[in-house]
mmCIF file with all atom_site columns, C-alpha atoms in Angstrom:
data_model
loop_
_atom_site.group_PDB
_atom_site.id
_atom_site.type_symbol
_atom_site.label_atom_id
_atom_site.label_alt_id
_atom_site.label_comp_id
_atom_site.label_asym_id
_atom_site.label_entity_id
_atom_site.label_seq_id
_atom_site.pdbx_PDB_ins_code
_atom_site.Cartn_x
_atom_site.Cartn_y
_atom_site.Cartn_z
_atom_site.occupancy
_atom_site.B_iso_or_equiv
_atom_site.pdbx_formal_charge
_atom_site.auth_seq_id
_atom_site.auth_comp_id
_atom_site.auth_asym_id
_atom_site.auth_atom_id
_atom_site.pdbx_PDB_model_num
ATOM 1   C CA . MET G 1 1   ? 0.000   0.000  0.000   1.00 0.00 ? 1   MET G CA 1
ATOM 2   C CA . ALA G 1 2   ? 1.408   3.399  -0.986  1.00 0.00 ? 2   ALA G CA 1
ATOM 3   C CA . THR G 1 3   ? 1.621   6.137  1.636   1.00 0.00 ? 3   THR G CA 1
ATOM 4   C CA . ASP G 1 4   ? 1.399   9.843  0.806   1.00 0.00 ? 4   ASP G CA 1
ATOM 5   C CA . TYR G 1 5   ? 3.909   11.426 3.155   1.00 0.00 ? 5   TYR G CA 1
ATOM 6   C CA . ASP G 1 6   ? 3.000   14.950 2.005   1.00 0.00 ? 6   ASP G CA 1
ATOM 7   C CA . ALA G 1 7   ? -0.609  14.643 3.132   1.00 0.00 ? 7   ALA G CA 1
ATOM 8   C CA . PRO G 1 8   ? -1.465  16.314 6.466   1.00 0.00 ? 8   PRO G CA 1
ATOM 9   C CA . ARG G 1 9   ? -1.735  13.888 9.364   1.00 0.00 ? 9   ARG G CA 1
ATOM 10  C CA . VAL G 1 10  ? -5.155  13.866 11.010  1.00 0.00 ? 10  VAL G CA 1
ATOM 11  C CA . SER G 1 11  ? -6.392  11.418 13.625  1.00 0.00 ? 11  SER G CA 1
ATOM 12  C CA . GLN G 1 12  ? -9.573  9.444  12.928  1.00 0.00 ? 12  GLN G CA 1
ATOM 13  C CA . ASP G 1 13  ? -11.783 11.288 15.444  1.00 0.00 ? 13  ASP G CA 1
ATOM 14  C CA . GLU G 1 14  ? -10.537 14.778 14.520  1.00 0.00 ? 14  GLU G CA 1
ATOM 15  C CA . GLN G 1 15  ? -11.939 16.587 11.513  1.00 0.00 ? 15  GLN G CA 1
ATOM 16  C CA . PRO G 1 16  ? -9.759  19.211 9.791   1.00 0.00 ? 16  PRO G CA 1
ATOM 17  C CA . GLY G 1 17  ? -10.744 22.864 10.180  1.00 0.00 ? 17  GLY G CA 1
ATOM 18  C CA . THR G 1 18  ? -13.114 22.386 13.120  1.00 0.00 ? 18  THR G CA 1
ATOM 19  C CA . GLU G 1 19  ? -10.840 23.937 15.756  1.00 0.00 ? 19  GLU G CA 1
ATOM 20  C CA . SER G 1 20  ? -10.397 27.656 16.141  1.00 0.00 ? 20  SER G CA 1
ATOM 21  C CA . ILE G 1 21  ? -7.008  29.308 16.558  1.00 0.00 ? 21  ILE G CA 1
ATOM 22  C CA . GLU G 1 22  ? -7.842  30.203 20.153  1.00 0.00 ? 22  GLU G CA 1
ATOM 23  C CA . ALA G 1 23  ? -8.582  26.548 20.943  1.00 0.00 ? 23  ALA G CA 1
ATOM 24  C CA . MET G 1 24  ? -5.307  25.402 19.435  1.00 0.00 ? 24  MET G CA 1
ATOM 25  C CA . GLN G 1 25  ? -3.363  28.063 21.391  1.00 0.00 ? 25  GLN G CA 1
ATOM 26  C CA . SER G 1 26  ? -5.017  27.047 24.663  1.00 0.00 ? 26  SER G CA 1
ATOM 27  C CA . GLN G 1 27  ? -4.010  23.415 24.026  1.00 0.00 ? 27  GLN G CA 1
ATOM 28  C CA . ARG G 1 28  ? -0.405  24.483 23.460  1.00 0.00 ? 28  ARG G CA 1
ATOM 29  C CA . GLY G 1 29  ? -0.274  26.448 26.674  1.00 0.00 ? 29  GLY G CA 1
ATOM 30  C CA . GLY G 1 30  ? -1.255  29.956 25.637  1.00 0.00 ? 30  GLY G CA 1
ATOM 31  C CA . SER G 1 31  ? 0.847   32.445 23.782  1.00 0.00 ? 31  SER G CA 1
ATOM 32  C CA . GLN G 1 32  ? 4.350   31.521 22.809  1.00 0.00 ? 32  GLN G CA 1
ATOM 33  C CA . THR G 1 33  ? 7.200   33.973 23.164  1.00 0.00 ? 33  THR G CA 1
ATOM 34  C CA . ALA G 1 34  ? 10.509  33.761 21.353  1.00 0.00 ? 34  ALA G CA 1
ATOM 35  C CA . LEU G 1 35  ? 13.573  34.251 23.531  1.00 0.00 ? 35  LEU G CA 1
ATOM 36  C CA . LEU G 1 36  ? 16.699  35.748 22.008  1.00 0.00 ? 36  LEU G CA 1
ATOM 37  C CA . ASP G 1 37  ? 20.164  34.993 23.316  1.00 0.00 ? 37  ASP G CA 1
ATOM 38  C CA . VAL G 1 38  ? 21.958  38.319 22.959  1.00 0.00 ? 38  VAL G CA 1
ATOM 39  C CA . GLU G 1 39  ? 25.504  38.827 24.144  1.00 0.00 ? 39  GLU G CA 1
ATOM 40  C CA . GLU G 1 40  ? 26.959  42.182 25.089  1.00 0.00 ? 40  GLU G CA 1
ATOM 41  C CA . ALA G 1 41  ? 29.294  41.997 22.087  1.00 0.00 ? 41  ALA G CA 1
ATOM 42  C CA . ASP G 1 42  ? 26.239  41.925 19.790  1.00 0.00 ? 42  ASP G CA 1
ATOM 43  C CA . THR G 1 43  ? 25.067  45.399 20.738  1.00 0.00 ? 43  THR G CA 1
ATOM 44  C CA . ALA G 1 44  ? 24.986  48.319 18.325  1.00 0.00 ? 44  ALA G CA 1
ATOM 45  C CA . GLU G 1 45  ? 28.195  49.771 19.791  1.00 0.00 ? 45  GLU G CA 1
ATOM 46  C CA . GLY G 1 46  ? 30.175  46.824 18.394  1.00 0.00 ? 46  GLY G CA 1
ATOM 47  C CA . ILE G 1 47  ? 29.091  47.436 14.792  1.00 0.00 ? 47  ILE G CA 1
ATOM 48  C CA . ASP G 1 48  ? 31.064  49.717 12.466  1.00 0.00 ? 48  ASP G CA 1
ATOM 49  C CA . LEU G 1 49  ? 28.852  51.369 9.896   1.00 0.00 ? 49  LEU G CA 1
ATOM 50  C CA . PRO G 1 50  ? 30.072  51.979 6.355   1.00 0.00 ? 50  PRO G CA 1
ATOM 51  C CA . GLY G 1 51  ? 31.453  55.494 5.974   1.00 0.00 ? 51  GLY G CA 1
ATOM 52  C CA . ALA G 1 52  ? 32.007  55.902 9.716   1.00 0.00 ? 52  ALA G CA 1
ATOM 53  C CA . ASP G 1 53  ? 34.885  58.145 10.792  1.00 0.00 ? 53  ASP G CA 1
ATOM 54  C CA . LEU G 1 54  ? 37.528  55.810 12.209  1.00 0.00 ? 54  LEU G CA 1
ATOM 55  C CA . SER G 1 55  ? 40.399  58.317 12.197  1.00 0.00 ? 55  SER G CA 1
ATOM 56  C CA . HIS G 1 56  ? 40.577  58.306 16.013  1.00 0.00 ? 56  HIS G CA 1
ATOM 57  C CA . GLU G 1 57  ? 40.927  54.489 16.176  1.00 0.00 ? 57  GLU G CA 1
ATOM 58  C CA . GLU G 1 58  ? 44.297  52.786 16.640  1.00 0.00 ? 58  GLU G CA 1
ATOM 59  C CA . LEU G 1 59  ? 45.444  49.620 14.898  1.00 0.00 ? 59  LEU G CA 1
ATOM 60  C CA . LEU G 1 60  ? 45.504  46.857 17.509  1.00 0.00 ? 60  LEU G CA 1
ATOM 61  C CA . ILE G 1 61  ? 47.274  44.152 15.476  1.00 0.00 ? 61  ILE G CA 1
ATOM 62  C CA . GLN G 1 62  ? 50.746  43.870 14.070  1.00 0.00 ? 62  GLN G CA 1
ATOM 63  C CA . VAL G 1 63  ? 50.830  43.764 10.265  1.00 0.00 ? 63  VAL G CA 1
ATOM 64  C CA . ILE G 1 64  ? 53.524  41.469 8.890   1.00 0.00 ? 64  ILE G CA 1
ATOM 65  C CA . PRO G 1 65  ? 54.630  42.159 5.298   1.00 0.00 ? 65  PRO G CA 1
ATOM 66  C CA . VAL G 1 66  ? 54.683  39.420 2.660   1.00 0.00 ? 66  VAL G CA 1
ATOM 67  C CA . GLN G 1 67  ? 57.645  37.071 3.227   1.00 0.00 ? 67  GLN G CA 1
ATOM 68  C CA . ASP G 1 68  ? 60.132  35.882 0.586   1.00 0.00 ? 68  ASP G CA 1
ATOM 69  C CA . ASP G 1 69  ? 58.439  32.473 0.341   1.00 0.00 ? 69  ASP G CA 1
ATOM 70  C CA . GLU G 1 70  ? 54.922  33.931 -0.063  1.00 0.00 ? 70  GLU G CA 1
ATOM 71  C CA . PHE G 1 71  ? 53.009  35.551 -2.914  1.00 0.00 ? 71  PHE G CA 1
ATOM 72  C CA . THR G 1 72  ? 49.756  37.437 -3.396  1.00 0.00 ? 72  THR G CA 1
ATOM 73  C CA . CYS G 1 73  ? 47.283  35.793 -5.752  1.00 0.00 ? 73  CYS G CA 1
ATOM 74  C CA . MET G 1 74  ? 46.020  38.235 -8.385  1.00 0.00 ? 74  MET G CA 1
ATOM 75  C CA . SER G 1 75  ? 42.627  36.503 -8.504  1.00 0.00 ? 75  SER G CA 1
ATOM 76  C CA . CYS G 1 76  ? 41.601  36.199 -4.836  1.00 0.00 ? 76  CYS G CA 1
ATOM 77  C CA . PHE G 1 77  ? 44.195  38.683 -3.450  1.00 0.00 ? 77  PHE G CA 1
ATOM 78  C CA . LEU G 1 78  ? 45.119  36.369 -0.584  1.00 0.00 ? 78  LEU G CA 1
ATOM 79  C CA . VAL G 1 79  ? 48.686  35.747 0.536   1.00 0.00 ? 79  VAL G CA 1
ATOM 80  C CA . HIS G 1 80  ? 49.734  32.116 -0.016  1.00 0.00 ? 80  HIS G CA 1
ATOM 81  C CA . HIS G 1 81  ? 52.878  30.061 0.461   1.00 0.00 ? 81  HIS G CA 1
ATOM 82  C CA . ARG G 1 82  ? 54.824  29.540 -2.755  1.00 0.00 ? 82  ARG G CA 1
ATOM 83  C CA . SER G 1 83  ? 53.946  25.827 -2.647  1.00 0.00 ? 83  SER G CA 1
ATOM 84  C CA . GLN G 1 84  ? 50.404  26.860 -3.672  1.00 0.00 ? 84  GLN G CA 1
ATOM 85  C CA . LEU G 1 85  ? 51.586  28.698 -6.787  1.00 0.00 ? 85  LEU G CA 1
ATOM 86  C CA . ALA G 1 86  ? 49.711  27.308 -9.804  1.00 0.00 ? 86  ALA G CA 1
ATOM 87  C CA . ARG G 1 87  ? 50.907  29.622 -12.569 1.00 0.00 ? 87  ARG G CA 1
ATOM 88  C CA . GLU G 1 88  ? 52.633  32.912 -13.228 1.00 0.00 ? 88  GLU G CA 1
ATOM 89  C CA . LYS G 1 89  ? 51.655  35.011 -16.230 1.00 0.00 ? 89  LYS G CA 1
ATOM 90  C CA . ASP G 1 90  ? 53.099  38.454 -17.054 1.00 0.00 ? 90  ASP G CA 1
ATOM 91  C CA . GLY G 1 91  ? 54.433  38.800 -13.501 1.00 0.00 ? 91  GLY G CA 1
ATOM 92  C CA . ASN G 1 92  ? 51.019  38.019 -11.961 1.00 0.00 ? 92  ASN G CA 1
ATOM 93  C CA . LYS G 1 93  ? 50.864  34.951 -9.747  1.00 0.00 ? 93  LYS G CA 1
ATOM 94  C CA . TYR G 1 94  ? 47.791  32.755 -9.258  1.00 0.00 ? 94  TYR G CA 1
ATOM 95  C CA . CYS G 1 95  ? 47.159  30.192 -6.507  1.00 0.00 ? 95  CYS G CA 1
ATOM 96  C CA . SER G 1 96  ? 46.108  26.567 -7.011  1.00 0.00 ? 96  SER G CA 1
ATOM 97  C CA . GLU G 1 97  ? 42.704  27.252 -5.417  1.00 0.00 ? 97  GLU G CA 1
ATOM 98  C CA . CYS G 1 98  ? 41.791  29.861 -8.051  1.00 0.00 ? 98  CYS G CA 1
ATOM 99  C CA . GLU G 1 99  ? 43.196  27.798 -10.895 1.00 0.00 ? 99  GLU G CA 1
ATOM 100 C CA . GLY G 1 100 ? 41.718  24.535 -9.596  1.00 0.00 ? 100 GLY G CA 1
#
């Protein structure tokens, strides 16, 4: 016997459409409220808006320049180790991920 799994499941003694919304809510325990888990880091103060003036901010990380055994891919503009070099054309280097 074939079973239609997309059909709504209704018990034998229950007819569809006979219950009101209020009756269904009272069976579920009244109104349902969604609770959000918000951390302090998720507040509006932690978001930088585009075009915001950041001239008073200081750089908190140390920037290390590209090393001798690294290259910048001209497709994805990420710095990779030279072992990931797929091809070099006209002085532009491309990584194996972009060429793959």
